[in-house]
PDB file of C-alpha atoms in Angstrom:
ATOM      1  CA  MET A  64     109.793  43.269 179.154  1.00 49.00           C
ATOM      2  CA  LEU A  65     110.889  40.828 176.474  1.00 50.00           C
ATOM      3  CA  LEU A  66     112.560  39.422 179.451  1.00 47.00           C
ATOM      4  CA  THR A  67     108.856  38.938 180.842  1.00 53.00           C
ATOM      5  CA  SER A  68     107.523  37.692 177.494  1.00 51.00           C
ATOM      6  CA  ASN A  69     110.082  35.227 176.983  1.00 51.00           C
ATOM      7  CA  ALA A  70     109.058  33.980 179.898  1.00 44.00           C
ATOM      8  CA  ARG A  71     106.202  33.095 179.927  1.00 47.00           C
ATOM      9  CA  ASP A  72     106.469  31.505 175.700  1.00 50.00           C
ATOM     10  CA  TRP A  73     108.797  29.584 178.157  1.00 42.00           C
ATOM     11  CA  ASP A  74     107.309  28.036 180.369  1.00 47.00           C
ATOM     12  CA  GLY A  75     104.368  27.963 177.488  1.00 44.00           C
ATOM     13  CA  THR A  76     106.518  25.761 175.951  1.00 50.00           C
ATOM     14  CA  ALA A  77     107.390  23.834 178.872  1.00 39.00           C
ATOM     15  CA  ALA A  78     103.784  22.938 180.411  1.00 37.00           C
ATOM     16  CA  ASP A  79     103.374  21.597 176.859  1.00 48.00           C
ATOM     17  CA  HIS A  80     106.448  19.118 176.945  1.00 47.00           C
ATOM     18  CA  GLY A  81     104.970  18.281 180.561  1.00 45.00           C
ATOM     19  CA  ALA A  82     101.905  17.540 179.808  1.00 50.00           C
ATOM     20  CA  ALA A  83     102.688  15.446 177.172  1.00 60.00           C
ATOM     21  CA  ARG A  84     105.072  13.201 179.122  1.00 62.00           C
ATOM     22  CA  GLN A  85     102.424  12.642 181.383  1.00 61.00           C
ATOM     23  CA  ARG A  86     100.050  11.359 177.897  1.00 60.00           C
ATOM     24  CA  GLU A  87     102.381   9.332 177.229  1.00 69.00           C
ATOM     25  CA  ARG A  88     103.267   7.849 180.471  1.00 65.00           C
ATOM     26  CA  TYR A  89      99.576   7.255 181.504  1.00 68.00           C
ATOM     27  CA  PRO A  90      97.603   7.488 178.252  1.00 72.00           C
ATOM     28  CA  GLU A  91      94.527   5.359 179.632  1.00 81.00           C
ATOM     29  CA  GLU A  92      93.874   8.184 181.982  1.00 85.00           C
ATOM     30  CA  HIS A  93      94.523  10.466 179.530  1.00 89.00           C
ATOM     31  CA  VAL A  94      91.355   9.121 178.017  1.00 90.00           C
ATOM     32  CA  TRP A  95      89.519   8.818 180.768  1.00 84.00           C
ATOM     33  CA  SER A  96      90.572  12.574 182.365  1.00 90.00           C
ATOM     34  CA  SER A  97      89.205  14.431 178.195  1.00 91.00           C
ATOM     35  CA  ASP A  98      85.904  11.313 178.352  1.00 90.00           C
ATOM     36  CA  LEU A  99      84.860  13.582 181.790  1.00 91.00           C
ATOM     37  CA  LEU A 100      85.995  16.063 181.141  1.00 93.00           C
ATOM     38  CA  ALA A 101      83.016  15.893 177.641  1.00 93.00           C
ATOM     39  CA  ALA A 102      80.724  14.711 180.335  1.00 93.00           C
ATOM     40  CA  CYS A 103      80.861  18.465 182.177  1.00 94.00           C
ATOM     41  CA  MET A 104      80.537  20.301 178.972  1.00 94.00           C
ATOM     42  CA  ARG A 105      77.699  18.216 178.285  1.00 93.00           C
ATOM     43  CA  THR A 106      76.044  18.401 181.503  1.00 92.00           C
ATOM     44  CA  SER A 107      77.134  22.721 181.411  1.00 93.00           C
ATOM     45  CA  GLY A 108      75.084  22.376 178.290  1.00 93.00           C
ATOM     46  CA  ASP A 109      78.330  22.502 175.895  1.00 95.00           C
ATOM     47  CA  TRP A 110      77.136  20.297 173.770  1.00 93.00           C
ATOM     48  CA  THR A 111      79.202  21.089 171.094  1.00 94.00           C
ATOM     49  CA  GLY A 112      82.064  21.463 172.395  1.00 95.00           C
ATOM     50  CA  ALA A 113      81.802  18.386 174.052  1.00 95.00           C
ATOM     51  CA  VAL A 114      81.537  16.686 170.719  1.00 96.00           C
ATOM     52  CA  GLU A 115      85.076  18.415 169.988  1.00 96.00           C
ATOM     53  CA  VAL A 116      85.953  17.021 173.034  1.00 95.00           C
ATOM     54  CA  ASN A 117      85.149  13.416 172.725  1.00 96.00           C
ATOM     55  CA  GLU A 118      86.159  12.880 168.773  1.00 96.00           C
ATOM     56  CA  GLU A 119      89.940  14.525 169.981  1.00 94.00           C
ATOM     57  CA  SER A 120      89.871  12.255 172.599  1.00 94.00           C
ATOM     58  CA  PHE A 121      88.180   8.591 170.640  1.00 95.00           C
ATOM     59  CA  ARG A 122      91.331   9.669 167.591  1.00 94.00           C
ATOM     60  CA  TRP A 123      93.786   9.868 169.640  1.00 93.00           C
ATOM     61  CA  ALA A 124      92.250   6.677 171.820  1.00 94.00           C
ATOM     62  CA  ARG A 125      92.799   4.862 168.369  1.00 94.00           C
ATOM     63  CA  ASP A 126      96.162   6.090 167.133  1.00 93.00           C
ATOM     64  CA  HIS A 127      98.226   6.031 170.470  1.00 91.00           C
ATOM     65  CA  LEU A 128      96.334   2.329 172.259  1.00 93.00           C
ATOM     66  CA  GLY A 129      95.208   0.860 169.131  1.00 92.00           C
ATOM     67  CA  ASP A 130      91.683   0.317 167.080  1.00 90.00           C
ATOM     68  CA  SER A 131      90.088  -2.426 169.622  1.00 88.00           C
ATOM     69  CA  HIS A 132      91.896  -1.286 172.826  1.00 91.00           C
ATOM     70  CA  ILE A 133      89.117  -1.421 175.315  1.00 90.00           C
ATOM     71  CA  GLU A 134      89.903   2.312 175.768  1.00 92.00           C
ATOM     72  CA  THR A 135      89.507   3.548 171.695  1.00 94.00           C
ATOM     73  CA  ILE A 136      85.992   1.284 172.816  1.00 93.00           C
ATOM     74  CA  ARG A 137      85.143   3.193 175.261  1.00 92.00           C
ATOM     75  CA  ALA A 138      85.969   6.562 173.902  1.00 94.00           C
ATOM     76  CA  GLU A 139      83.785   5.705 171.192  1.00 95.00           C
ATOM     77  CA  HIS A 140      81.857   4.269 172.933  1.00 94.00           C
ATOM     78  CA  ASN A 141      81.069   8.518 174.430  1.00 94.00           C
ATOM     79  CA  LEU A 142      81.407   9.892 171.440  1.00 96.00           C
ATOM     80  CA  ALA A 143      78.709   8.012 169.955  1.00 96.00           C
ATOM     81  CA  VAL A 144      76.818   9.535 173.287  1.00 94.00           C
ATOM     82  CA  ALA A 145      77.880  13.309 172.701  1.00 95.00           C
ATOM     83  CA  TYR A 146      76.141  12.596 169.143  1.00 97.00           C
ATOM     84  CA  ARG A 147      73.038  11.305 170.231  1.00 95.00           C
ATOM     85  CA  MET A 148      72.914  14.917 171.755  1.00 93.00           C
ATOM     86  CA  VAL A 149      73.316  17.247 169.079  1.00 95.00           C
ATOM     87  CA  GLY A 150      71.080  15.010 166.841  1.00 95.00           C
ATOM     88  CA  ARG A 151      73.466  13.465 164.841  1.00 96.00           C
ATOM     89  CA  PHE A 152      72.527   9.999 164.845  1.00 96.00           C
ATOM     90  CA  ALA A 153      73.548   8.549 161.957  1.00 96.00           C
ATOM     91  CA  ASP A 154      76.293   9.986 163.803  1.00 97.00           C
ATOM     92  CA  ALA A 155      76.210   8.093 166.399  1.00 96.00           C
ATOM     93  CA  MET A 156      75.120   4.772 165.213  1.00 96.00           C
ATOM     94  CA  ASP A 157      78.214   4.565 163.050  1.00 96.00           C
ATOM     95  CA  ALA A 158      80.453   4.614 165.808  1.00 96.00           C
ATOM     96  CA  ASP A 159      78.068   2.478 167.955  1.00 95.00           C
ATOM     97  CA  VAL A 160      78.446  -0.143 164.942  1.00 94.00           C
ATOM     98  CA  ALA A 161      82.200   0.213 164.405  1.00 93.00           C
ATOM     99  CA  ASN A 162      82.143  -1.142 168.499  1.00 92.00           C
ATOM    100  CA  TYR A 163      80.214  -3.570 168.119  1.00 90.00           C
ATOM    101  CA  ASP A 164      82.259  -4.992 164.484  1.00 90.00           C
ATOM    102  CA  ARG A 165      84.714  -4.803 167.435  1.00 90.00           C
ATOM    103  CA  PHE A 166      83.395  -6.362 170.108  1.00 87.00           C
ATOM    104  CA  ARG A 167      82.468  -9.708 167.514  1.00 85.00           C
ATOM    105  CA  ASN A 168      85.718 -10.431 165.984  1.00 84.00           C
ATOM    106  CA  ASP A 169      88.255  -9.726 168.610  1.00 83.00           C
ATOM    107  CA  PRO A 170      87.874 -13.048 171.438  1.00 82.00           C
ATOM    108  CA  LEU A 171      89.841 -11.327 173.409  1.00 79.00           C
ATOM    109  CA  LEU A 172      86.862  -8.348 173.957  1.00 82.00           C
ATOM    110  CA  ALA A 173      84.624 -11.710 174.954  1.00 79.00           C
ATOM    111  CA  SER A 174      85.128 -10.848 179.309  1.00 82.00           C
ATOM    112  CA  GLU A 175      83.449  -7.037 178.217  1.00 86.00           C
ATOM    113  CA  ALA A 176      79.489  -7.996 178.616  1.00 89.00           C
ATOM    114  CA  VAL A 177      78.627  -5.259 179.860  1.00 89.00           C
ATOM    115  CA  LEU A 178      80.059  -2.725 177.634  1.00 87.00           C
ATOM    116  CA  LYS A 179      78.912  -4.536 174.735  1.00 89.00           C
ATOM    117  CA  LEU A 180      75.698  -4.714 175.483  1.00 91.00           C
ATOM    118  CA  HIS A 181      75.637  -0.844 176.163  1.00 90.00           C
ATOM    119  CA  CYS A 182      76.685  -0.457 172.315  1.00 90.00           C
ATOM    120  CA  VAL A 183      73.525  -2.895 171.291  1.00 92.00           C
ATOM    121  CA  ASN A 184      70.689  -1.311 173.261  1.00 93.00           C
ATOM    122  CA  ASN A 185      72.826   2.361 171.650  1.00 93.00           C
ATOM    123  CA  VAL A 186      72.835   1.025 168.563  1.00 95.00           C
ATOM    124  CA  ALA A 187      68.617   0.040 169.362  1.00 95.00           C
ATOM    125  CA  ARG A 188      68.786   3.702 170.328  1.00 94.00           C
ATOM    126  CA  ASN A 189      70.015   4.973 167.542  1.00 96.00           C
ATOM    127  CA  HIS A 190      67.261   3.001 165.211  1.00 96.00           C
ATOM    128  CA  ARG A 191      64.889   3.974 167.355  1.00 95.00           C
ATOM    129  CA  GLU A 192      65.542   8.040 166.544  1.00 94.00           C
ATOM    130  CA  LEU A 193      66.304   6.840 162.955  1.00 95.00           C
ATOM    131  CA  GLY A 194      62.690   5.950 163.239  1.00 94.00           C
ATOM    132  CA  ASP A 195      63.275   1.828 162.877  1.00 95.00           C
ATOM    133  CA  VAL A 196      61.398   1.866 165.667  1.00 95.00           C
ATOM    134  CA  GLU A 197      60.618  -2.202 164.964  1.00 95.00           C
ATOM    135  CA  ALA A 198      64.463  -3.271 165.171  1.00 95.00           C
ATOM    136  CA  SER A 199      65.106  -0.735 168.281  1.00 95.00           C
ATOM    137  CA  VAL A 200      62.473  -3.726 169.843  1.00 96.00           C
ATOM    138  CA  VAL A 201      63.888  -6.980 169.259  1.00 95.00           C
ATOM    139  CA  LEU A 202      67.687  -5.127 169.464  1.00 94.00           C
ATOM    140  CA  GLN A 203      66.065  -3.935 173.124  1.00 94.00           C
ATOM    141  CA  GLU A 204      64.646  -7.033 174.062  1.00 95.00           C
ATOM    142  CA  GLN A 205      67.229  -9.126 173.808  1.00 93.00           C
ATOM    143  CA  VAL A 206      69.422  -7.132 175.124  1.00 94.00           C
ATOM    144  CA  LEU A 207      67.505  -6.980 178.139  1.00 94.00           C
ATOM    145  CA  ARG A 208      67.429 -10.879 178.285  1.00 93.00           C
ATOM    146  CA  ASP A 209      71.447 -10.943 177.855  1.00 93.00           C
ATOM    147  CA  PHE A 210      71.455  -8.732 181.364  1.00 93.00           C
ATOM    148  CA  VAL A 211      69.235 -10.870 182.866  1.00 92.00           C
ATOM    149  CA  GLU A 212      71.171 -13.720 182.436  1.00 92.00           C
ATOM    150  CA  LEU A 213      74.589 -11.696 184.050  1.00 91.00           C
ATOM    151  CA  PHE A 214      72.479 -10.729 186.559  1.00 90.00           C
ATOM    152  CA  GLU A 215      70.936 -12.636 189.559  1.00 83.00           C
ATOM    153  CA  ASN A 216      69.128  -9.383 191.191  1.00 85.00           C
ATOM    154  CA  PRO A 217      66.219  -8.611 188.676  1.00 85.00           C
ATOM    155  CA  ARG A 218      66.295  -5.103 190.618  1.00 84.00           C
ATOM    156  CA  GLN A 219      70.330  -4.784 189.238  1.00 88.00           C
ATOM    157  CA  GLN A 220      70.947  -1.869 187.793  1.00 90.00           C
ATOM    158  CA  HIS A 221      71.991  -2.830 184.485  1.00 91.00           C
ATOM    159  CA  ILE A 222      68.849  -4.618 184.499  1.00 92.00           C
ATOM    160  CA  LEU A 223      66.925  -1.926 185.432  1.00 91.00           C
ATOM    161  CA  ARG A 224      68.245   0.667 182.815  1.00 91.00           C
ATOM    162  CA  ALA A 225      67.196  -1.615 180.250  1.00 93.00           C
ATOM    163  CA  ARG A 226      63.951  -2.973 180.998  1.00 93.00           C
ATOM    164  CA  LYS A 227      63.827   1.822 180.296  1.00 92.00           C
ATOM    165  CA  ASN A 228      65.724   1.871 177.321  1.00 93.00           C
ATOM    166  CA  LEU A 229      62.694  -0.866 176.060  1.00 94.00           C
ATOM    167  CA  ALA A 230      59.383   0.261 177.667  1.00 94.00           C
ATOM    168  CA  VAL A 231      60.624   3.547 175.722  1.00 94.00           C
ATOM    169  CA  SER A 232      60.130   1.453 172.813  1.00 94.00           C
ATOM    170  CA  TYR A 233      57.288   0.006 173.352  1.00 95.00           C
ATOM    171  CA  ARG A 234      56.027   3.420 173.436  1.00 94.00           C
ATOM    172  CA  LYS A 235      57.081   4.322 170.141  1.00 93.00           C
ATOM    173  CA  SER A 236      55.732   1.945 168.845  1.00 94.00           C
ATOM    174  CA  GLY A 237      52.081   2.318 170.174  1.00 94.00           C
ATOM    175  CA  ARG A 238      52.691  -1.156 172.516  1.00 93.00           C
ATOM    176  CA  TYR A 239      51.305   0.827 175.492  1.00 92.00           C
ATOM    177  CA  ALA A 240      50.400  -2.386 177.849  1.00 92.00           C
ATOM    178  CA  GLN A 241      54.126  -4.077 177.135  1.00 92.00           C
ATOM    179  CA  ALA A 242      55.588  -0.621 178.034  1.00 91.00           C
ATOM    180  CA  LEU A 243      53.205  -0.202 181.375  1.00 89.00           C
ATOM    181  CA  GLU A 244      54.350  -4.227 181.657  1.00 88.00           C
ATOM    182  CA  MET A 245      57.705  -2.669 182.130  1.00 86.00           C
ATOM    183  CA  ARG A 246      57.112  -1.481 185.925  1.00 75.00           C
ATOM    184  CA  HIS A 247      56.765  -4.214 187.921  1.00 72.00           C
ATOM    185  CA  TRP A 248      58.579  -7.124 185.750  1.00 64.00           C
ATOM    186  CA  PRO A 249      60.553  -9.333 187.882  1.00 58.00           C
ATOM    187  CA  THR A 250      62.045 -11.830 184.967  1.00 46.00           C
ATOM    188  CA  MET A 251      62.123 -11.818 180.831  1.00 44.00           C
ATOM    189  CA  SER A 252      59.145 -15.054 180.818  1.00 44.00           C
ATOM    190  CA  ARG A 253      56.671 -11.811 181.581  1.00 43.00           C
ATOM    191  CA  CYS A 254      58.410  -9.828 178.674  1.00 45.00           C
ATOM    192  CA  THR A 255      57.405 -11.090 175.932  1.00 43.00           C
ATOM    193  CA  GLY A 256      57.270 -15.425 176.635  1.00 42.00           C
ATOM    194  CA  ARG A 257      58.401 -15.648 174.030  1.00 40.00           C
ATOM    195  CA  SER A 258      62.066 -16.860 173.311  1.00 40.00           C
ATOM    196  CA  ILE A 259      64.515 -13.914 171.663  1.00 38.00           C
ATOM    197  CA  PRO A 260      66.773 -15.280 168.956  1.00 37.00           C
ATOM    198  CA  ASN A 261      70.319 -13.654 169.149  1.00 41.00           C
ATOM    199  CA  PRO A 262      71.101 -10.208 167.255  1.00 38.00           C
ATOM    200  CA  SER A 263      71.786 -10.303 163.537  1.00 41.00           C
ATOM    201  CA  PRO A 264      75.031  -8.060 163.104  1.00 41.00           C
ATOM    202  CA  PRO A 265      74.182  -4.718 163.040  1.00 41.00           C
ATOM    203  CA  GLU A 266      74.771  -3.400 159.551  1.00 41.00           C
ATOM    204  CA  ARG A 267      71.778  -5.733 158.917  1.00 38.00           C
ATOM    205  CA  MET A 268      69.643  -4.679 161.198  1.00 39.00           C
ATOM    206  CA  SER A 269      65.448  -5.156 160.271  1.00 33.00           C
ATOM    207  CA  PRO A 270      62.490  -6.268 161.961  1.00 29.00           C
ATOM    208  CA  MET A 271      62.923  -9.392 159.897  1.00 27.00           C
ATOM    209  CA  THR A 272      66.888 -10.120 159.944  1.00 28.00           C
ATOM    210  CA  THR A 273      66.901  -8.646 163.684  1.00 31.00           C
ATOM    211  CA  GLY A 274      67.510 -10.471 167.077  1.00 30.00           C
TER     212      GLY A 274
END
């Protein structure tokens, strides 16, 4: 029995060392697989467990890849998703604003325009869930316009998703006609008929200061 127990202990230690080596050798893949596990846990209904996995994934990415690495940003983006799923909207806002700051301050992230816009959209969703619907509307109008500038096809998936999110904020603010218009809207000019300024940093977002 003692020999069997020792063998099991040795096998477990070897497995731990092997997993550690794999994490060090393939750090991005480790973050991907952790976030995929969290997504599967959310799908199965274990939202609290998913938050814990996403938190650990983000901490590991930040410590091993660096604060501004694109996979660290994705990990914090996924953590914000997990926070929203359990109603932790203030925590989600903190995570999304931190990501937005990275995009603003690191010119090397300029090529990640789609992820940046998803980050801004998530800030808008947090505003909506925290009760500032007007700030949400202004930001999501901006996100939709920027996606239209990125993609020629008005039925591109990011544009369709942005239309849906904007429609939700329109409904929450009582703008039912504009929400309905999102069903058939092909160009940004039909959305509001006005120019939309660039967004302010999320920490200062309000109906007056946000663009």
